[in-house]
Each structure stands twice: as structure tokens, then as C-alpha cells.
Tab-separated table of N, CA, C and O in Angstrom:
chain	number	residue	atom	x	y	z
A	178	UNK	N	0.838	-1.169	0.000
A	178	UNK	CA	0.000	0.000	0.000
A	178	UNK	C	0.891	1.242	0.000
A	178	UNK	O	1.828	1.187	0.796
A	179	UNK	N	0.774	2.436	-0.792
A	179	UNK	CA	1.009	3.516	-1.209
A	179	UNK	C	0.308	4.698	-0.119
A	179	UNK	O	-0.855	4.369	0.118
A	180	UNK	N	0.603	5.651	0.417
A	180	UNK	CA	0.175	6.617	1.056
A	180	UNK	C	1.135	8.303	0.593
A	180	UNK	O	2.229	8.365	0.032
A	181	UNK	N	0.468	9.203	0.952
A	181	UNK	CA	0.818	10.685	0.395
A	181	UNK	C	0.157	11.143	1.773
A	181	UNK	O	-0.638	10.743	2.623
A	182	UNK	N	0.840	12.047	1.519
A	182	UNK	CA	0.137	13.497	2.457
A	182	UNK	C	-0.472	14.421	2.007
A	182	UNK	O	0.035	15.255	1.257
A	183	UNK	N	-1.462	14.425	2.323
A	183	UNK	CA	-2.699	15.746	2.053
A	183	UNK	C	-1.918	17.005	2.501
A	183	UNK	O	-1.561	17.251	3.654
A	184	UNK	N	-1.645	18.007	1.039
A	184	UNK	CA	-0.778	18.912	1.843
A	184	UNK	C	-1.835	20.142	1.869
A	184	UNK	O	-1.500	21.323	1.961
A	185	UNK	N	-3.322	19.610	1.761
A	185	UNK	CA	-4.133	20.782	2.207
A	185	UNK	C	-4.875	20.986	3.736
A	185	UNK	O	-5.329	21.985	4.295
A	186	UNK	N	-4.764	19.418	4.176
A	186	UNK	CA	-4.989	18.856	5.867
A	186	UNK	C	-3.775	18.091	6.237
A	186	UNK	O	-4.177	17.671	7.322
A	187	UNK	N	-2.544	17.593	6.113
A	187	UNK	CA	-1.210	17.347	6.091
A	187	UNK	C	-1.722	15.958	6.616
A	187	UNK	O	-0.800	15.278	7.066
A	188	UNK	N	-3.046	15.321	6.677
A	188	UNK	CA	-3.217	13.846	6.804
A	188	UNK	C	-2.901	12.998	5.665
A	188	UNK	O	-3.158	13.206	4.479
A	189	UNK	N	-2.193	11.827	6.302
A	189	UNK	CA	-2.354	10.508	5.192
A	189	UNK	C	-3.282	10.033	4.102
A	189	UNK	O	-4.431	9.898	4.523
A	190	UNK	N	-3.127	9.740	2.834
A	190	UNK	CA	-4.388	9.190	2.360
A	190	UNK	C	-3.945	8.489	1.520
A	190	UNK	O	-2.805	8.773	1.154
A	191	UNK	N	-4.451	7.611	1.034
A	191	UNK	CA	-4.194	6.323	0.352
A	191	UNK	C	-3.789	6.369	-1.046
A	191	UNK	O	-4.744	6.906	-1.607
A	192	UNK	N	-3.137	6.173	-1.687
A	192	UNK	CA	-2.516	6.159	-3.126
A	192	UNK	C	-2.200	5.290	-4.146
A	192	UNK	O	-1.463	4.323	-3.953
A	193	UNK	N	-2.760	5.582	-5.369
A	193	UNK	CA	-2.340	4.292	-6.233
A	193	UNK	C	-1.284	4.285	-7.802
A	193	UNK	O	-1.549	4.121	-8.993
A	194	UNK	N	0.070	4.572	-6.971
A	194	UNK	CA	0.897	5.444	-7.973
A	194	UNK	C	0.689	4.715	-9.537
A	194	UNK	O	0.423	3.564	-9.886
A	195	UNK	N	0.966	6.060	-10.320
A	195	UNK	CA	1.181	5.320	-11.710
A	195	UNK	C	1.958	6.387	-11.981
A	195	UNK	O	2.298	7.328	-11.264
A	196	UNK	N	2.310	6.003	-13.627
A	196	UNK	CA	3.123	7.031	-14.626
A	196	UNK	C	2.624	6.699	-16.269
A	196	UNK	O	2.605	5.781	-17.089
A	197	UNK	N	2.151	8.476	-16.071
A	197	UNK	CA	1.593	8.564	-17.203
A	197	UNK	C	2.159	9.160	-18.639
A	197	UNK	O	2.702	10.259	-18.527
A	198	UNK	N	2.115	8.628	-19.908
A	198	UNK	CA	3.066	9.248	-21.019
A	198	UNK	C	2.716	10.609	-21.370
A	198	UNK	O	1.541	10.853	-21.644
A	199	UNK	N	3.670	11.608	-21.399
A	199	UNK	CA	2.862	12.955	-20.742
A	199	UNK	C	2.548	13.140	-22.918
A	199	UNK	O	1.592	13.757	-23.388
A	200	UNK	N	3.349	12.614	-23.550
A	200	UNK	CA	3.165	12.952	-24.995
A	200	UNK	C	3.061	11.617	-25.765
A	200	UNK	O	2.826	10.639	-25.056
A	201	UNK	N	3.178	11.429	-26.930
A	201	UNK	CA	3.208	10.491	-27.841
A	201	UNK	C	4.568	10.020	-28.280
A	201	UNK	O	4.853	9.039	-28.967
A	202	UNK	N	5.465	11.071	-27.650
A	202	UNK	CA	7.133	10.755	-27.831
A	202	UNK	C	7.362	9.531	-26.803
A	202	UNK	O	8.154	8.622	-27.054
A	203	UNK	N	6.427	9.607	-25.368
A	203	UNK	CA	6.967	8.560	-24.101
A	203	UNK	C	8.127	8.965	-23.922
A	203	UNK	O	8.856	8.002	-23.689
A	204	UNK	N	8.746	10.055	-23.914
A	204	UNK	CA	9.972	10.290	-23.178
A	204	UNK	C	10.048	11.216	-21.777
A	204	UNK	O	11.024	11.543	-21.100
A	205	UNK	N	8.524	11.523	-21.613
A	205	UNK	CA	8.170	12.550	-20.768
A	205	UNK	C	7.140	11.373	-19.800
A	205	UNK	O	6.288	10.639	-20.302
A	206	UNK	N	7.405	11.427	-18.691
A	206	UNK	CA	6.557	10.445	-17.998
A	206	UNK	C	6.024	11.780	-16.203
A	206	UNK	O	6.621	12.720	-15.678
A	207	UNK	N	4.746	11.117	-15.919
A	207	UNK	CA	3.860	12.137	-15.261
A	207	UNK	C	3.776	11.037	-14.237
A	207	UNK	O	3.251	9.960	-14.519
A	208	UNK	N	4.353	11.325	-12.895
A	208	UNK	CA	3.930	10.448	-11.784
A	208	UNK	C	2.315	10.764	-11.063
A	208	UNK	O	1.849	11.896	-11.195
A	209	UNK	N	1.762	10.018	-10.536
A	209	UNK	CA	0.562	10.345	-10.432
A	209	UNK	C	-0.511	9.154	-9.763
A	209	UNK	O	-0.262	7.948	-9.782
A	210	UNK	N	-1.876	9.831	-9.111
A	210	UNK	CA	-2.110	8.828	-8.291
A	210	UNK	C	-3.848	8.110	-9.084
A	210	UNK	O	-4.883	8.752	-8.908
A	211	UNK	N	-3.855	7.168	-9.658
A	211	UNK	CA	-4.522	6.566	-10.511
A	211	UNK	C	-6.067	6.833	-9.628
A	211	UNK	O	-7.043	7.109	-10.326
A	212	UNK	N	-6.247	6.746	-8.133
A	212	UNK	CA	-7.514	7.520	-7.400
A	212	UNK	C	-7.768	8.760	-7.682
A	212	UNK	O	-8.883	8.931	-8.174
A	213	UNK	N	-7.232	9.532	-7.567
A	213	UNK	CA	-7.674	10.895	-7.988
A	213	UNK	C	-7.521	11.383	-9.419
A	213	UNK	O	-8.361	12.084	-9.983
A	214	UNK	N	-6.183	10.884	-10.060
A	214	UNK	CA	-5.989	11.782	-10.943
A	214	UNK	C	-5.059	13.171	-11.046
A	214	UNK	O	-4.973	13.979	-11.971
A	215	UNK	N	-4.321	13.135	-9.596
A	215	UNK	CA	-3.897	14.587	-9.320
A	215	UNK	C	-2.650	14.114	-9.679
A	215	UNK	O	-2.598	12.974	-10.141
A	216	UNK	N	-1.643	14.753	-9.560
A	216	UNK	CA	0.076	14.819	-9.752
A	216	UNK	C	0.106	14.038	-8.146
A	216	UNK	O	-0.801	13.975	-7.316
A	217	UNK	N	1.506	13.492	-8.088
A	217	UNK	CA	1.899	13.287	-6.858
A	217	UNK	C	3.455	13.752	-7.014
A	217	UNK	O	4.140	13.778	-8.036
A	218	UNK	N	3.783	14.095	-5.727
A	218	UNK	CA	5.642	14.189	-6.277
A	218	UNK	C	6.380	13.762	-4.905
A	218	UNK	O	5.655	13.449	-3.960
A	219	UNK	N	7.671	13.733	-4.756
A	219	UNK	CA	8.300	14.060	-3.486
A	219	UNK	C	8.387	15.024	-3.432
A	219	UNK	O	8.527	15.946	-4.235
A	220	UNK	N	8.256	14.844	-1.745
A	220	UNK	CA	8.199	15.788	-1.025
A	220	UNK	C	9.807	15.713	-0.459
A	220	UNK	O	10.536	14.826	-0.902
A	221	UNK	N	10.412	16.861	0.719
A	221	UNK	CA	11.996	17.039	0.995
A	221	UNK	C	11.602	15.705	1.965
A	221	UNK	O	12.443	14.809	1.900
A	222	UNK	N	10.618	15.479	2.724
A	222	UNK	CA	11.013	14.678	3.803
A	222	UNK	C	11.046	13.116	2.875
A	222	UNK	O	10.854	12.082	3.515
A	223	UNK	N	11.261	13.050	1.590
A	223	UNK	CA	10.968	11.505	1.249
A	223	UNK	C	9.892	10.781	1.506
A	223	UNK	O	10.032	9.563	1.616
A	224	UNK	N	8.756	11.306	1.636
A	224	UNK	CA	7.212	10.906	1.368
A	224	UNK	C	6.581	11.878	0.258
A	224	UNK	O	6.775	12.974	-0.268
A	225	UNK	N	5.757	10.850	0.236
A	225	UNK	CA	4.766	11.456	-1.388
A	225	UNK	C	3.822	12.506	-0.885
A	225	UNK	O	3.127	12.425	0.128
A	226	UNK	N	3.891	13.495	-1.725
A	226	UNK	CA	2.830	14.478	-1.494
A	226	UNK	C	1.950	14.733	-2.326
A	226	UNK	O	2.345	14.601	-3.484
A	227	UNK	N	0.376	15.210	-2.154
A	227	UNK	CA	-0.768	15.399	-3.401
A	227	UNK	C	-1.606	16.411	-2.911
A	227	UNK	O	-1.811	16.672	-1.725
A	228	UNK	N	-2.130	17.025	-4.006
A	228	UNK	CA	-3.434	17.804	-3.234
A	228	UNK	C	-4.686	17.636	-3.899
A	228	UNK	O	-5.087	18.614	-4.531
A	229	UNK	N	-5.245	16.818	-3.894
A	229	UNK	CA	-6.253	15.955	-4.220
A	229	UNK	C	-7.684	16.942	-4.259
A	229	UNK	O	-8.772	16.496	-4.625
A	230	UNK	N	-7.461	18.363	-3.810
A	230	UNK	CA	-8.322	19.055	-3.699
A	230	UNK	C	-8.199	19.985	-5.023
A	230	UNK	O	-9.123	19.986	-5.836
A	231	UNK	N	-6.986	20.813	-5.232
A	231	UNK	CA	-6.751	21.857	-6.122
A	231	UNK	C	-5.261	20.742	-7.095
A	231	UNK	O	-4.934	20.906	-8.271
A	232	UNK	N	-4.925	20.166	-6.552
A	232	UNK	CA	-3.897	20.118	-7.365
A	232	UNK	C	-4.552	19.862	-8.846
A	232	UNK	O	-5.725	19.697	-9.179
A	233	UNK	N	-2.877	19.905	-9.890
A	233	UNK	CA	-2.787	19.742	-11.583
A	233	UNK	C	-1.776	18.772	-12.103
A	233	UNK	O	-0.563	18.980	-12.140
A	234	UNK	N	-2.410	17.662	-12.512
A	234	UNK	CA	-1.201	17.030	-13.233
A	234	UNK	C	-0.099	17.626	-13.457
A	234	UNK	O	0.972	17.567	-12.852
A	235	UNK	N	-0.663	18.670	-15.080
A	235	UNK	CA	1.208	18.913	-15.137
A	235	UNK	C	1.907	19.622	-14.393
A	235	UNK	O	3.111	19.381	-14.314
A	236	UNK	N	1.246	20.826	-13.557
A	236	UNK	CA	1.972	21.244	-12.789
A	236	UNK	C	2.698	20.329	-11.010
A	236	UNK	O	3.756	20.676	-10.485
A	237	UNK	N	2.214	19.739	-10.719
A	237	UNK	CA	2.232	18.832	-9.570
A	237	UNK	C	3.122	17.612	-10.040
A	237	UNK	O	3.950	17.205	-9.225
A	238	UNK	N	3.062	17.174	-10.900
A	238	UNK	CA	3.215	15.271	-11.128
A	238	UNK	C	4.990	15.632	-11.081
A	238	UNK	O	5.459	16.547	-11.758
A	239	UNK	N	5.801	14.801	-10.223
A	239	UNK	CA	7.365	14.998	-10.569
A	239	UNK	C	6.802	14.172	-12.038
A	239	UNK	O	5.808	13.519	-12.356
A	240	UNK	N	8.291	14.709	-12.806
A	240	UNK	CA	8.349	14.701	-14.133
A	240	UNK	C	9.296	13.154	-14.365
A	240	UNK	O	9.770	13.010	-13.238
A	241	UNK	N	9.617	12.398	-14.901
A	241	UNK	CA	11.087	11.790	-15.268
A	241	UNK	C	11.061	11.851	-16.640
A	241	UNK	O	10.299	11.208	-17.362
A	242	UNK	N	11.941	12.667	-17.005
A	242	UNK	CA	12.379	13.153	-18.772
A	242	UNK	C	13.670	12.233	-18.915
A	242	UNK	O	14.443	11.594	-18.202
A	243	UNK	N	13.442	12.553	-20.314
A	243	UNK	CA	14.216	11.547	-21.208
A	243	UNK	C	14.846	10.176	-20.926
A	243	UNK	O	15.954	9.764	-20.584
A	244	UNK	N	13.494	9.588	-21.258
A	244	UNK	CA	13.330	8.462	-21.131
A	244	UNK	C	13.366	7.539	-23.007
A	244	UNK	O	12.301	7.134	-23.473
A	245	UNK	N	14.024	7.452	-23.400
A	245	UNK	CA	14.363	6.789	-24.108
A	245	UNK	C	15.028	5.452	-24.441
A	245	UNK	O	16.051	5.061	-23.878
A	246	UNK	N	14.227	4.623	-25.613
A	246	UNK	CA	14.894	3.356	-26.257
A	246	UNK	C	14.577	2.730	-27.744
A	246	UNK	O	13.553	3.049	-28.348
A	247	UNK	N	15.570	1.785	-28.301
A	247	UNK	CA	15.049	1.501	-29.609
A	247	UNK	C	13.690	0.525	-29.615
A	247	UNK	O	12.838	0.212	-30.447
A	248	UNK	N	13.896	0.305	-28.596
A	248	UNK	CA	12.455	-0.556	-29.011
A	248	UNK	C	11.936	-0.542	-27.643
A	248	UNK	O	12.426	0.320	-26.914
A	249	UNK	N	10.770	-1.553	-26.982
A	249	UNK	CA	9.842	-1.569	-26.038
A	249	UNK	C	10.374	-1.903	-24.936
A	249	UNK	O	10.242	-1.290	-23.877
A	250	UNK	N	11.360	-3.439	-25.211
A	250	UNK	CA	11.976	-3.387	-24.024
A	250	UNK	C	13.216	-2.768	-23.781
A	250	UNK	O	13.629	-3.163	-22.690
A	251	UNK	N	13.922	-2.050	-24.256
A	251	UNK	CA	14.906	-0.403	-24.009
A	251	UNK	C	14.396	0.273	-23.447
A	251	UNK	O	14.961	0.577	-22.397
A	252	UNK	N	12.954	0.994	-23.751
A	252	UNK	CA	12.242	1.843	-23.042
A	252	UNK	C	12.366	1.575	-22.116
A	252	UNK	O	12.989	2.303	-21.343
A	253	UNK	N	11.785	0.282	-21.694
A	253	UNK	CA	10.839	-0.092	-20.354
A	253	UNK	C	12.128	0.024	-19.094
A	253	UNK	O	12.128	0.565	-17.988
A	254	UNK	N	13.222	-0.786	-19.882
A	254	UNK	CA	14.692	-0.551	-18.908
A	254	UNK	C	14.466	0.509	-18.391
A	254	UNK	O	13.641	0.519	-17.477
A	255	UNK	N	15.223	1.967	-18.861
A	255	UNK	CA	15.601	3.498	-19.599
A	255	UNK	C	14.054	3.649	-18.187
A	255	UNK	O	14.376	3.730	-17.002
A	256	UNK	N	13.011	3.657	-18.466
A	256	UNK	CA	12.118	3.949	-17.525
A	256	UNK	C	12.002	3.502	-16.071
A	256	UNK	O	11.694	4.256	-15.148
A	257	UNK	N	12.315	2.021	-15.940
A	257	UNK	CA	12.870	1.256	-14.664
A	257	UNK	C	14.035	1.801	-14.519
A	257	UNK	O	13.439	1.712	-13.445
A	258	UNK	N	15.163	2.317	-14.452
A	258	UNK	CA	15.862	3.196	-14.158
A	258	UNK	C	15.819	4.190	-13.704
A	258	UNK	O	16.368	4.298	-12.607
A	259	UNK	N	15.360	5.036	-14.118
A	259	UNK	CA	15.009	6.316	-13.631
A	259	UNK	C	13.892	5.976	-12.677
A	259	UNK	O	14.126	6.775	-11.770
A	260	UNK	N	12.806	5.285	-12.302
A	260	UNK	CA	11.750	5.419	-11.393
A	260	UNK	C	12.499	4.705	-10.411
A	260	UNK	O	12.317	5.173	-9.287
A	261	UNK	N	13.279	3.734	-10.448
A	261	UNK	CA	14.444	3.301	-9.239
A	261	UNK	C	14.713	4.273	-8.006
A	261	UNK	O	14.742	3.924	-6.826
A	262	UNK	N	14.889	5.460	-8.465
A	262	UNK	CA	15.157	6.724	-7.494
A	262	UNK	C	14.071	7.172	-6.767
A	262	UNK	O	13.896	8.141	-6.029
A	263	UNK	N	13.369	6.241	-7.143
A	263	UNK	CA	11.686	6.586	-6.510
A	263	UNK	C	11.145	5.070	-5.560
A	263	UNK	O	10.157	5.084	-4.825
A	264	UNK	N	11.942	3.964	-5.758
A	264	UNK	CA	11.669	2.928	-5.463
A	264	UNK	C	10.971	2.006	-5.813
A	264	UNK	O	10.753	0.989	-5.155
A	265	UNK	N	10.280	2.440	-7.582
A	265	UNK	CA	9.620	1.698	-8.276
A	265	UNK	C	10.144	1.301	-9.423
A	265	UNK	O	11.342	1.274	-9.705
A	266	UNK	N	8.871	0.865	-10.363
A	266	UNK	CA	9.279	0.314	-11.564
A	266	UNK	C	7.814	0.208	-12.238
A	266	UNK	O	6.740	0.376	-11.660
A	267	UNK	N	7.996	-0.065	-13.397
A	267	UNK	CA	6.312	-0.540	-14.036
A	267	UNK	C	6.124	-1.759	-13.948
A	267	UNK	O	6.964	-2.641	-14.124
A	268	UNK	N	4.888	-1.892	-13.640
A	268	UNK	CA	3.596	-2.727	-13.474
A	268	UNK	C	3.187	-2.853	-14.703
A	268	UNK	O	3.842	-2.972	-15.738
A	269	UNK	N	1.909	-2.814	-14.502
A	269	UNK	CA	0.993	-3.469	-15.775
A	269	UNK	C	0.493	-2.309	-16.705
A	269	UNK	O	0.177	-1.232	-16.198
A	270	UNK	N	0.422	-2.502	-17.986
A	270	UNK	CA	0.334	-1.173	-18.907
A	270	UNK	C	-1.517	-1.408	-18.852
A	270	UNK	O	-2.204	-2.423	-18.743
A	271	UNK	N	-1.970	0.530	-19.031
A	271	UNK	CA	-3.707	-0.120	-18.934
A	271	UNK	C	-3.900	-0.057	-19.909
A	271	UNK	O	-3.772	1.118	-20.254
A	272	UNK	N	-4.244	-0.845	-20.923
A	272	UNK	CA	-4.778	-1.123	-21.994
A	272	UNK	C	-5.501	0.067	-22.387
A	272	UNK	O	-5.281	0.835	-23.323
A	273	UNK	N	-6.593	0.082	-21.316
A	273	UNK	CA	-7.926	0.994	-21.819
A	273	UNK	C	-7.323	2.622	-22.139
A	273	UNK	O	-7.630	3.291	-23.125
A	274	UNK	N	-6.439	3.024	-21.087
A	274	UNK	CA	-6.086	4.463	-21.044
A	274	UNK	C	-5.449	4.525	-22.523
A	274	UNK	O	-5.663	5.233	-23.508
A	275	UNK	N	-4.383	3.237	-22.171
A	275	UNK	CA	-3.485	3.361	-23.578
A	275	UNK	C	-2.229	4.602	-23.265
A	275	UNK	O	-1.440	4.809	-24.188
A	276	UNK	N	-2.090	5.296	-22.143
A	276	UNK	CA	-1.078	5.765	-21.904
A	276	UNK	C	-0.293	5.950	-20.085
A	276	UNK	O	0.271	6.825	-19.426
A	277	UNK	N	-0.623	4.857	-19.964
A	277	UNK	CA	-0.277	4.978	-18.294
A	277	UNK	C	0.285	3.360	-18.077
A	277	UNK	O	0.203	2.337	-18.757
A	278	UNK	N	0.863	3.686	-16.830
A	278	UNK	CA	2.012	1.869	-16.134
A	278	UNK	C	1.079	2.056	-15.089
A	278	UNK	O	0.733	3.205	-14.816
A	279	UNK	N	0.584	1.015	-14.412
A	279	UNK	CA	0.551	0.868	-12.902
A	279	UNK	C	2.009	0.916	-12.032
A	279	UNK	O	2.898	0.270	-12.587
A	280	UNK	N	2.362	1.509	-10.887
A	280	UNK	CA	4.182	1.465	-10.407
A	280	UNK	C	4.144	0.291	-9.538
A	280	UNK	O	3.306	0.104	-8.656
A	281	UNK	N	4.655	-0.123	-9.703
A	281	UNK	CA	4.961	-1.355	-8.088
A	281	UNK	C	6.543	-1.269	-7.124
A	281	UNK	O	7.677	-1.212	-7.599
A	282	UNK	N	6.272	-1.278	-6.129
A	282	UNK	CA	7.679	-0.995	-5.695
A	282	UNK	C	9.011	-1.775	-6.413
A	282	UNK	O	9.017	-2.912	-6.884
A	283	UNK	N	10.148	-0.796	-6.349
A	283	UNK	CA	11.002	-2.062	-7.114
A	283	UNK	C	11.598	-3.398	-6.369
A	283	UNK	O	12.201	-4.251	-7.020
């Protein structure tokens, strides 16, 4: 289980990270919490923060740029890499959205 801090009541609330392809390039990826919909990012203390009330994807979501590969599984590396620094990795792609990972810890 995933948790953030409400940084509009600074309580806990439950989270279901993903990362979303912010373009059609996929080199721009949007962290984010698949319940709400809002951005999530770190915060300085190394917990996740959201504001589930006012927050904005693009402005809110930490970013991980340039993410590049020649093919699907390059990407997917190139992307498990960089979300490493976060303690994840991708999960399951949603079909339906067609542009988002579920994260699972790494």
C-alpha cells in the first residue's frame, strides 16, 4: 500500500501510484495517483505528497524526462531506471487508457 500526504490537511491518504506518457514521444513520464488523478511528487522529507483538492497534473506530477529506447523493451529498462530513485518500476500497462504503467515498488 502507497500513502501521500494531504498537503491541504497534512493527513495521510491512500494512493495508487502510476506514470503517465505525458506525450506520444513517451519520453516525458507524469507520476501520479490513478484515485484521484492529481500529480503526486516528493516531497523534501521523502514521502509522497498530493493535493487531491486543487492540485494539476502537469503542474504537480514529478516529471522523469528523457526516457528513451530503440524498441519496447529499451524503453521499459531506460524507464525502470530512472523510477528506481523513486523505489519503483512498471507494473501493468492499462490497456484501456493506452497511456499509463501501474508502479509497483522495485
Amino acid at each position: 500500500m502507497f500513502t501521500a500526504t494531504n498537503v491541504n490537511t497534512n493527513k495521510t491518504i491512500d494512493i495508487k501510484p502510476i506514470v503517465i506518457e505525458q506525450s506520444d514521444a513517451c519520453d516525458v513520464l507524469l507520476l501520479a495517483d490513478a484515485n484521484t488523478g492529481k500529480g503526486i511528487w516528493m516531497g523534501y522529507d521523502l514521502e509522497w505528497q498530493i493535493d487531491p483538492e486543487y492540485g494539476d497534473l502537469d503542474t504537480d506530477a514529478d516529471k522523469i524526462e528523457d526516457v528513451y529506447g530503440a524498441d519496447e523493451d529499451e524503453w521499459e529498462a531506460a524507464a525502470n531506471a530512472k523510477l528506481a530513485e523513486y523505489g519503483l518500476k512498471l507494473g501493468d500497462f492499462d490497456e484501456k487508457a493506452g497511456d499509463r504503467y501501474e508502479l509497483v515498488e522495485a
